[in-house]
PDB file of C-alpha atoms in Angstrom:
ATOM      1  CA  UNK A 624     -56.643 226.674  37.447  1.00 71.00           C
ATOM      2  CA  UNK A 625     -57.379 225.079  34.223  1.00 82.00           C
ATOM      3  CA  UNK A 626     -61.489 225.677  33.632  1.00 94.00           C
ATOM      4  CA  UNK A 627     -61.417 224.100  30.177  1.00 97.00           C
ATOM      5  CA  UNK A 628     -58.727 221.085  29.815  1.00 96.00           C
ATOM      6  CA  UNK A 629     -57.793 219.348  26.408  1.00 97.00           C
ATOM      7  CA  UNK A 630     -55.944 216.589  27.409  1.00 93.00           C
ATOM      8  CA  UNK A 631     -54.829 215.179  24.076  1.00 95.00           C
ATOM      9  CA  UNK A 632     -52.168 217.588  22.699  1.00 95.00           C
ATOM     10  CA  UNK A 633     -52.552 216.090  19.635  1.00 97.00           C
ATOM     11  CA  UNK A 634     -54.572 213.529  17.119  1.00 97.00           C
ATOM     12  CA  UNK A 635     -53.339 211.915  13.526  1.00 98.00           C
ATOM     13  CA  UNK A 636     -56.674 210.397  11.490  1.00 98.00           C
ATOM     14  CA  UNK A 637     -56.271 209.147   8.332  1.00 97.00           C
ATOM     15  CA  UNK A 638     -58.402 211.079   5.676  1.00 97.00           C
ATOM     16  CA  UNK A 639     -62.108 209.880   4.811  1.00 97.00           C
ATOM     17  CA  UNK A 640     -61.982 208.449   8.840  1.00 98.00           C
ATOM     18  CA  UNK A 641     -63.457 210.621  11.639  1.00 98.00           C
ATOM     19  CA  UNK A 642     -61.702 212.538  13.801  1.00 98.00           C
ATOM     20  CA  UNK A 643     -62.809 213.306  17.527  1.00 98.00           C
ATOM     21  CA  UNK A 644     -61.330 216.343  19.411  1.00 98.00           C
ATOM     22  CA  UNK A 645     -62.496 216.019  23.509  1.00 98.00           C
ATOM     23  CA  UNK A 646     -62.502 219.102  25.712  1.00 98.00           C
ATOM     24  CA  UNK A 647     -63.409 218.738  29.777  1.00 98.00           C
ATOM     25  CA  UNK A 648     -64.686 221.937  31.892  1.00 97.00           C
ATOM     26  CA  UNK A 649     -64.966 222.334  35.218  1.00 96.00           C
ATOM     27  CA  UNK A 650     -67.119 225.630  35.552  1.00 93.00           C
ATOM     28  CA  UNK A 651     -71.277 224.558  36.112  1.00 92.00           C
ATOM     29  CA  UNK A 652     -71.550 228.432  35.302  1.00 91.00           C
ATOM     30  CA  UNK A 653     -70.929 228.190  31.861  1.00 93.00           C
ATOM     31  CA  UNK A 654     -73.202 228.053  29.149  1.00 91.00           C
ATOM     32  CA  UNK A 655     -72.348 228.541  25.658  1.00 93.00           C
ATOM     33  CA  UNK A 656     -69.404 226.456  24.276  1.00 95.00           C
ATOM     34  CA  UNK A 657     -67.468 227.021  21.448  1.00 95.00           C
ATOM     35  CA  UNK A 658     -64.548 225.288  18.508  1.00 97.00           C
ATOM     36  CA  UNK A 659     -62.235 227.684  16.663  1.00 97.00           C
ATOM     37  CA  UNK A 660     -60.075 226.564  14.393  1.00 97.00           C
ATOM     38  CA  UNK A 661     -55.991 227.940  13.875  1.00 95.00           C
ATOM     39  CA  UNK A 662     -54.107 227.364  11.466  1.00 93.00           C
ATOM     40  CA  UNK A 663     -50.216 229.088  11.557  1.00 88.00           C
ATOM     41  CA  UNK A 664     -49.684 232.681  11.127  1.00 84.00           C
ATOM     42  CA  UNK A 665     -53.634 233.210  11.777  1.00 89.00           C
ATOM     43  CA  UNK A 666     -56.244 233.896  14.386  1.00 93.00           C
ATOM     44  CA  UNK A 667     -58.934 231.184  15.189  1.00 95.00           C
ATOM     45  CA  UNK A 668     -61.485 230.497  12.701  1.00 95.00           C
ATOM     46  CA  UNK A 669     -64.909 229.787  14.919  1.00 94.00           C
ATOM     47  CA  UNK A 670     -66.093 226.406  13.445  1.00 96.00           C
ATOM     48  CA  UNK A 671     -68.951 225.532  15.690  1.00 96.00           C
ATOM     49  CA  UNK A 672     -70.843 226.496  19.122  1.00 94.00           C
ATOM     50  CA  UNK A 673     -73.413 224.944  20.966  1.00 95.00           C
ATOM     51  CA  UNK A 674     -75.270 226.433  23.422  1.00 92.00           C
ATOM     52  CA  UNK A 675     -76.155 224.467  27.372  1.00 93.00           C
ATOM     53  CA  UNK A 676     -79.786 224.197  26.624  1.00 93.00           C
ATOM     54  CA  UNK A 677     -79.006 221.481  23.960  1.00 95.00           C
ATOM     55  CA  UNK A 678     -76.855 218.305  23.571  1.00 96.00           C
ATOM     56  CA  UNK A 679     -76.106 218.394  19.898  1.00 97.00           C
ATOM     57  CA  UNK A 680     -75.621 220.538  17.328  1.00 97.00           C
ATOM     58  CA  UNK A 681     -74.816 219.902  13.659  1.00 97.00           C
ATOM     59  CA  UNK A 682     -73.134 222.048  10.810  1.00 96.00           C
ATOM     60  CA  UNK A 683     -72.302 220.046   7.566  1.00 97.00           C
ATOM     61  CA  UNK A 684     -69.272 217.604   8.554  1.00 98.00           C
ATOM     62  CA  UNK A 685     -68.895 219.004  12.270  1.00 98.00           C
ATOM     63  CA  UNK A 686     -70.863 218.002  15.093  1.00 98.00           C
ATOM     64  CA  UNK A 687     -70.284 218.753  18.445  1.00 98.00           C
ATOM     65  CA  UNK A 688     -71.813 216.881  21.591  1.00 98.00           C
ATOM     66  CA  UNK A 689     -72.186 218.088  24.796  1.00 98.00           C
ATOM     67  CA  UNK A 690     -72.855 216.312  28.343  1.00 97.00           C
ATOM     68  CA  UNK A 691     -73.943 218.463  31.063  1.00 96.00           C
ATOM     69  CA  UNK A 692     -73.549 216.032  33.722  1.00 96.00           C
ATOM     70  CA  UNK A 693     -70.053 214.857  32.688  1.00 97.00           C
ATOM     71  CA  UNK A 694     -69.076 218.467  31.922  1.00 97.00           C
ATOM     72  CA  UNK A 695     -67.707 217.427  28.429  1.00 98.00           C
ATOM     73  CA  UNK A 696     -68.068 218.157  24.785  1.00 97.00           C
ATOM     74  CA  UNK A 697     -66.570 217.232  21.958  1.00 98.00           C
ATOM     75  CA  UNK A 698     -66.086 217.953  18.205  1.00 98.00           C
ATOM     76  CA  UNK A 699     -66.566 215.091  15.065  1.00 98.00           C
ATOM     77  CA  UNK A 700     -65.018 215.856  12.077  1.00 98.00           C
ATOM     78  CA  UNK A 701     -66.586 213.059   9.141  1.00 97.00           C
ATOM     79  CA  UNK A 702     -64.882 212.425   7.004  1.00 98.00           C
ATOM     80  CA  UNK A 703     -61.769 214.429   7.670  1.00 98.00           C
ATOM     81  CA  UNK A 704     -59.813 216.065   4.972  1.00 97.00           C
ATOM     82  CA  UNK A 705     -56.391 216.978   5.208  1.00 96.00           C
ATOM     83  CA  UNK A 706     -57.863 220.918   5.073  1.00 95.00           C
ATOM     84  CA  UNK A 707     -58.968 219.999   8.150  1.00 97.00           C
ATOM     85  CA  UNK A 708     -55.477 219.740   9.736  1.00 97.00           C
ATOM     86  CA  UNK A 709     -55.052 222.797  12.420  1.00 97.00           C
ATOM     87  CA  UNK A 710     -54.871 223.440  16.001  1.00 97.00           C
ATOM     88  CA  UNK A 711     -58.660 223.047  17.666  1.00 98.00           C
ATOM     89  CA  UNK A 712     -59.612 225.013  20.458  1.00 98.00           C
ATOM     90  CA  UNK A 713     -62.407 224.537  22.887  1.00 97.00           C
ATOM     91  CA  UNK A 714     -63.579 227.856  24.633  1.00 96.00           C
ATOM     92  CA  UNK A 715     -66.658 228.227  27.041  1.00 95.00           C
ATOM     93  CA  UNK A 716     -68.415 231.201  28.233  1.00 92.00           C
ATOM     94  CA  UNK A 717     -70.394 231.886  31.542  1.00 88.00           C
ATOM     95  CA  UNK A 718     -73.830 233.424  32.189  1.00 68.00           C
ATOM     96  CA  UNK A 719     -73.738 237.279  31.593  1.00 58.00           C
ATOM     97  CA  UNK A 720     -70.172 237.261  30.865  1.00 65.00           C
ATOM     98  CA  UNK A 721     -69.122 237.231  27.369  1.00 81.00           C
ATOM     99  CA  UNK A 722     -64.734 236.510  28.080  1.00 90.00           C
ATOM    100  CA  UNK A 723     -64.232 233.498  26.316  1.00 93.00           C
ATOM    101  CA  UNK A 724     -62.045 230.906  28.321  1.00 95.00           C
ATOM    102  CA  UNK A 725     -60.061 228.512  26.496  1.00 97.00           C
ATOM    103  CA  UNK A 726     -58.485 224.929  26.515  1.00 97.00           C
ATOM    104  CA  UNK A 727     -55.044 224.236  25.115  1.00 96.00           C
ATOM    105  CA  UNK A 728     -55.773 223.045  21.851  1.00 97.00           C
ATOM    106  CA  UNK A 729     -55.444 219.943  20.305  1.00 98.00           C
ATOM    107  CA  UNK A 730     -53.434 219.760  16.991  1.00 97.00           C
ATOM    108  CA  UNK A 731     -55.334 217.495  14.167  1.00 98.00           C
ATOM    109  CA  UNK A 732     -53.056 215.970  11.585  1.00 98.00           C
ATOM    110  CA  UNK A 733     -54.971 214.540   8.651  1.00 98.00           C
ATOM    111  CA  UNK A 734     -53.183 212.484   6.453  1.00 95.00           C
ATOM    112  CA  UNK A 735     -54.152 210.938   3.296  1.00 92.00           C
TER     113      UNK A 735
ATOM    114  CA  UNK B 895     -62.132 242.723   2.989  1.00 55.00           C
ATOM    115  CA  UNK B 896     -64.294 242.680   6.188  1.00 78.00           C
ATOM    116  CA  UNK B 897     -63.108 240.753   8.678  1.00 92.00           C
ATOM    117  CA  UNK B 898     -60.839 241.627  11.805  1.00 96.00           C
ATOM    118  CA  UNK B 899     -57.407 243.534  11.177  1.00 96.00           C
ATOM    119  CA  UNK B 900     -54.785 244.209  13.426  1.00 98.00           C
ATOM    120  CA  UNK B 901     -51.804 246.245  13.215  1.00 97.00           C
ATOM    121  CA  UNK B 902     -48.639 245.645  13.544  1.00 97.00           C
ATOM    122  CA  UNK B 903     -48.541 241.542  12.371  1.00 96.00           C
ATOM    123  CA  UNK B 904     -45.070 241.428  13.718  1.00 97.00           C
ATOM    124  CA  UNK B 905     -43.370 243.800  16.700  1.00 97.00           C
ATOM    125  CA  UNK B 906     -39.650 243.730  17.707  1.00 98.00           C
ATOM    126  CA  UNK B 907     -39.125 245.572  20.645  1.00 98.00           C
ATOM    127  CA  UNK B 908     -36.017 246.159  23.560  1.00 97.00           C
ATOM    128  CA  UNK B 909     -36.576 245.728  26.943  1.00 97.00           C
ATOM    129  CA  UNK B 910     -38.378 248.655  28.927  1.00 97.00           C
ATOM    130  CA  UNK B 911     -39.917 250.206  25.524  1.00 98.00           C
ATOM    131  CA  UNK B 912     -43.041 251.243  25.049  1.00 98.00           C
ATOM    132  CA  UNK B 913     -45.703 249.703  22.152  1.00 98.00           C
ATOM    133  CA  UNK B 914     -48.846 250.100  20.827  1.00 98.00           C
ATOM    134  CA  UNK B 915     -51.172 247.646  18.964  1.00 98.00           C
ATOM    135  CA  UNK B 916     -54.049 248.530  16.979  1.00 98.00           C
ATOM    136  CA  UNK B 917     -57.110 246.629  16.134  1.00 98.00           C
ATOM    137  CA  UNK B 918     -59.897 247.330  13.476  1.00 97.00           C
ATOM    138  CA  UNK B 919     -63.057 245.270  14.599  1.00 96.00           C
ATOM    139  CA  UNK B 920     -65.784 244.240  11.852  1.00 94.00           C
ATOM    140  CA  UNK B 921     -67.904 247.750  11.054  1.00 91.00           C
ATOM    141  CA  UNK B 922     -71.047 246.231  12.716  1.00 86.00           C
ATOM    142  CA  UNK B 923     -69.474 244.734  15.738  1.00 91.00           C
ATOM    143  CA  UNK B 924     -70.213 246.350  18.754  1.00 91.00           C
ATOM    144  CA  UNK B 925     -67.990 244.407  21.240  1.00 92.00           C
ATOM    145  CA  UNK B 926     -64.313 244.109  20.996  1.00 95.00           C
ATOM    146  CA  UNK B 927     -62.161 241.937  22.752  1.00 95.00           C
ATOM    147  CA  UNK B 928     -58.069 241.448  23.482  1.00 97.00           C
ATOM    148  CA  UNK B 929     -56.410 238.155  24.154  1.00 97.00           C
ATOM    149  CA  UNK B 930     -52.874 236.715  24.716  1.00 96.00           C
ATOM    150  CA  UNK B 931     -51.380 233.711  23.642  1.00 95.00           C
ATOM    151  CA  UNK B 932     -48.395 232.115  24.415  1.00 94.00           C
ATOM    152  CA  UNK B 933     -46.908 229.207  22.735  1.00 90.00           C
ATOM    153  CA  UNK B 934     -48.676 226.371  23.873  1.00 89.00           C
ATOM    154  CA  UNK B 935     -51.325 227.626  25.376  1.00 93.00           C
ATOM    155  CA  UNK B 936     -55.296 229.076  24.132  1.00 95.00           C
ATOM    156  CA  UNK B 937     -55.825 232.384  24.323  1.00 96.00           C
ATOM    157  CA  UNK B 938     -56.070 234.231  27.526  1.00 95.00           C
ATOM    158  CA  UNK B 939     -58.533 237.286  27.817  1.00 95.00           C
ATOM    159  CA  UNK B 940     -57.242 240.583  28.362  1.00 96.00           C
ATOM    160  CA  UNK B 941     -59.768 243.183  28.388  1.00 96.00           C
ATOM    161  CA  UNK B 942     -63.584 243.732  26.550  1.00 93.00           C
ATOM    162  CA  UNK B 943     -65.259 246.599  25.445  1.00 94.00           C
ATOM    163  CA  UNK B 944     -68.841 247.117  24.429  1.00 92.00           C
ATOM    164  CA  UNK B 945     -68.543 250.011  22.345  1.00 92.00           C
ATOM    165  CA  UNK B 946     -66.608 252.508  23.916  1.00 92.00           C
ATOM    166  CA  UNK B 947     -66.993 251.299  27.765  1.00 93.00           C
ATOM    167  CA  UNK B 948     -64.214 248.911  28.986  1.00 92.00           C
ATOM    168  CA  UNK B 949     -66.333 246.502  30.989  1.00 91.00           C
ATOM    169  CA  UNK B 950     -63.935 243.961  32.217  1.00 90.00           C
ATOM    170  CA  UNK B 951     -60.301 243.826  32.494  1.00 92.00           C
ATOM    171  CA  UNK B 952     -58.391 240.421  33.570  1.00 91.00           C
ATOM    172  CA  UNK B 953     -55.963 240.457  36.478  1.00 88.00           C
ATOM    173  CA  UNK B 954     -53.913 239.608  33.834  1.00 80.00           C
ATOM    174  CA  UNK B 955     -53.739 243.231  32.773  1.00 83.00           C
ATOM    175  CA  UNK B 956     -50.958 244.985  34.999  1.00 87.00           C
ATOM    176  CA  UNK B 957     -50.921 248.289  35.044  1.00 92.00           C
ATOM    177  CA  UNK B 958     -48.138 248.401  32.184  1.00 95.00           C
ATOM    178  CA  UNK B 959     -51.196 247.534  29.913  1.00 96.00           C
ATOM    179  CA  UNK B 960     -54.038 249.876  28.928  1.00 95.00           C
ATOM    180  CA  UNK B 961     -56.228 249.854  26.205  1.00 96.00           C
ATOM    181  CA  UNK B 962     -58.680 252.149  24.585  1.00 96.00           C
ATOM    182  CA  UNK B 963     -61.554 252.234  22.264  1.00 96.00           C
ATOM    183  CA  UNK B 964     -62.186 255.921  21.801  1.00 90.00           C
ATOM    184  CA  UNK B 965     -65.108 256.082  19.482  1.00 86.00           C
ATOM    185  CA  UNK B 966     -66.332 252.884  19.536  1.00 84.00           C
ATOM    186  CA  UNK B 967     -64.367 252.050  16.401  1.00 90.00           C
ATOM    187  CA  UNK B 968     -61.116 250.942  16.697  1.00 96.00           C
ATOM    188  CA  UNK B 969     -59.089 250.007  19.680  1.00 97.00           C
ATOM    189  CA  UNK B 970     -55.445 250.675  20.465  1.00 98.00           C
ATOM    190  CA  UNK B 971     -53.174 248.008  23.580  1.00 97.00           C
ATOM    191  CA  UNK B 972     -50.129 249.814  24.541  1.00 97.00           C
ATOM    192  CA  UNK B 973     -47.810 247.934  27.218  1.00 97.00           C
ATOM    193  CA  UNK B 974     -45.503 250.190  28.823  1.00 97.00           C
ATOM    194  CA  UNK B 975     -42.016 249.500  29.730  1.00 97.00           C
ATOM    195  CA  UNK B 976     -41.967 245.743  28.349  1.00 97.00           C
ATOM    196  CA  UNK B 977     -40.841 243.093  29.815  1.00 96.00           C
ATOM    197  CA  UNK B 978     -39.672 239.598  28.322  1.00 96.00           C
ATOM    198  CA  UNK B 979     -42.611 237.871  29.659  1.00 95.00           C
ATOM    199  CA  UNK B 980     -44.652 239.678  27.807  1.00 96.00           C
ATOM    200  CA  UNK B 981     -43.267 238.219  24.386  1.00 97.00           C
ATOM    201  CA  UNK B 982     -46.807 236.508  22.825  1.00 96.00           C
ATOM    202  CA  UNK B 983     -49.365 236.550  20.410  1.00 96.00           C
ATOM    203  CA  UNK B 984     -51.898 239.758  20.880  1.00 97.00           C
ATOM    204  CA  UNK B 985     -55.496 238.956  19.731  1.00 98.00           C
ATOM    205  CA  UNK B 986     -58.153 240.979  19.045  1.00 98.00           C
ATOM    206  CA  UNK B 987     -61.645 239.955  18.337  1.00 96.00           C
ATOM    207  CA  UNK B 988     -64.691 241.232  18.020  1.00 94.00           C
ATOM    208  CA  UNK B 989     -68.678 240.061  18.149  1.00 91.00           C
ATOM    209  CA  UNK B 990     -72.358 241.717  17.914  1.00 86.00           C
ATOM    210  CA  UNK B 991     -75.001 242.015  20.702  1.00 76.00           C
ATOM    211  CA  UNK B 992     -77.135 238.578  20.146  1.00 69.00           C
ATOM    212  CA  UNK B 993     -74.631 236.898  18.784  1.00 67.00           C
ATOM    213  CA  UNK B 994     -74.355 234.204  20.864  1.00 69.00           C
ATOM    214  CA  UNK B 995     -70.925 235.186  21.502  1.00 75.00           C
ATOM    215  CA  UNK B 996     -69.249 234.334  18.681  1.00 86.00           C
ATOM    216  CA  UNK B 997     -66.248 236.393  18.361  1.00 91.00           C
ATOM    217  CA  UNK B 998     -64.415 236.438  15.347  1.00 93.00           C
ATOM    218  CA  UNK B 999     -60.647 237.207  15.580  1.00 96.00           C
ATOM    219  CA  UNK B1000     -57.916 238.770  13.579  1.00 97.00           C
ATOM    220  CA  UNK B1001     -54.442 237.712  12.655  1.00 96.00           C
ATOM    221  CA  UNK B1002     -52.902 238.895  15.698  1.00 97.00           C
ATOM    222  CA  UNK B1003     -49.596 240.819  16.596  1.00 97.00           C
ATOM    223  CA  UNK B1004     -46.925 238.807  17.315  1.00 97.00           C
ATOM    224  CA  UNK B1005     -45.136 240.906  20.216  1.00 98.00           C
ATOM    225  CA  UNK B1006     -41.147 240.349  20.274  1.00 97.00           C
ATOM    226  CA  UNK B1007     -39.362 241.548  23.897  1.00 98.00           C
ATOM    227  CA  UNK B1008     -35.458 240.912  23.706  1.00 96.00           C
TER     228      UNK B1008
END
């Protein structure tokens, strides 16, 4: 079973615009939530966590926004830049457990 | 350079050999973790360590896989008469008590089974 589901595969945003990656869980035990970044021929990059206590949480041009109730986050990218264009991951962790389980990805194409 | 390192990038094995990855986690890092990823998938977690104590190991791990972390320090995955299936992307990452989890990951080892 899939405990953290990206449904889009993939997003195209056109530079200076905002880009919005979605991630679903379906674990109530987890509690800390997490974006990498990957880019070919590397391991993810963390970008960005946010921990269950909260419902926002801000670095520079990324944001990500979580909903507790609707078991969902997701990551803003504004304005996107075509360095931004990778594979995203979403990965949540559980109370006293510190695996990391992770969604599918969701490939970002920025293009000028 | 202080970040994750693993060792081999790039593995071509036969069928029913024997190979062994190694990972170098960030000096200060006291937890060190091993993923998988196939192509089209996230990572999926292997085993963890917290320093030289295996504390969880996924069912994922058959008992063709073992991994070590002698010292503390570094940490070796050997899988045992391989299989095709087991062509993938090894991760290793690693993270500090307190640190909210944040694991930071190498390159990987890109594992080859023909």
């Amino acid at each position: 079973d899939q405990q953290v589901k990206q449904n889009s595969p993939s997003l195209s945003v056109q530079e200076g615009r905002i880009s919005i990656l979605n991630c679903d869980y379906t674990n109530s035990m987890f509690d800390y939530f997490l974006w990498y970044k990957k880019y070919p021929a590397e391991g993810p990059t963390f970008l960005i966590s946010i921990s269950s206590i909260k419902d926002k949480n801000e670095d520079g041009r990324f944001t990500v926004f979580l909903n507790k109730s609707a078991k969902h986050l997701s990551l803003h990218i504004v304005p996107s830049q075509p360095g931004d264009s990778a594979v995203y991951f979403c990965a949540a962790s559980a109370l006293r457990t510190d695996k990391l389980i992770f969604g599918t990805g969701t490939r970002l194409q920025v293009f000028p | 350079d202080t970040g994750v390192s693993q060792d081999p990038r790039h593995k071509i094995t036969k069928r029913g050999q024997n190979v062994t990855f190694r990972c170098d986690p960030i000096s200060e890092h006291n937890r060190l973790y091993w993923y998988r990823q196939t192509l089209g998938q996230g990572p999926e977690f292997l085993t963890y360590f917290q320093n030289e104590a295996q504390l969880e190991k996924s069912r994922l791990l058959s008992d063709r896989f073992s991994a070590e972390r002698p010292k503390g320090s570094f940490s070796t995955l050997e899988i045992q008469r391989t299989e095709q299936g087991d062509s993938a992307m090894y991760l290793c990452a690693s993270s500090r008590d307190g640190s909210d989890n944040e694991q930071f990951f190498g390159p990987g080892t890109r594992l080859t089974v023909l």
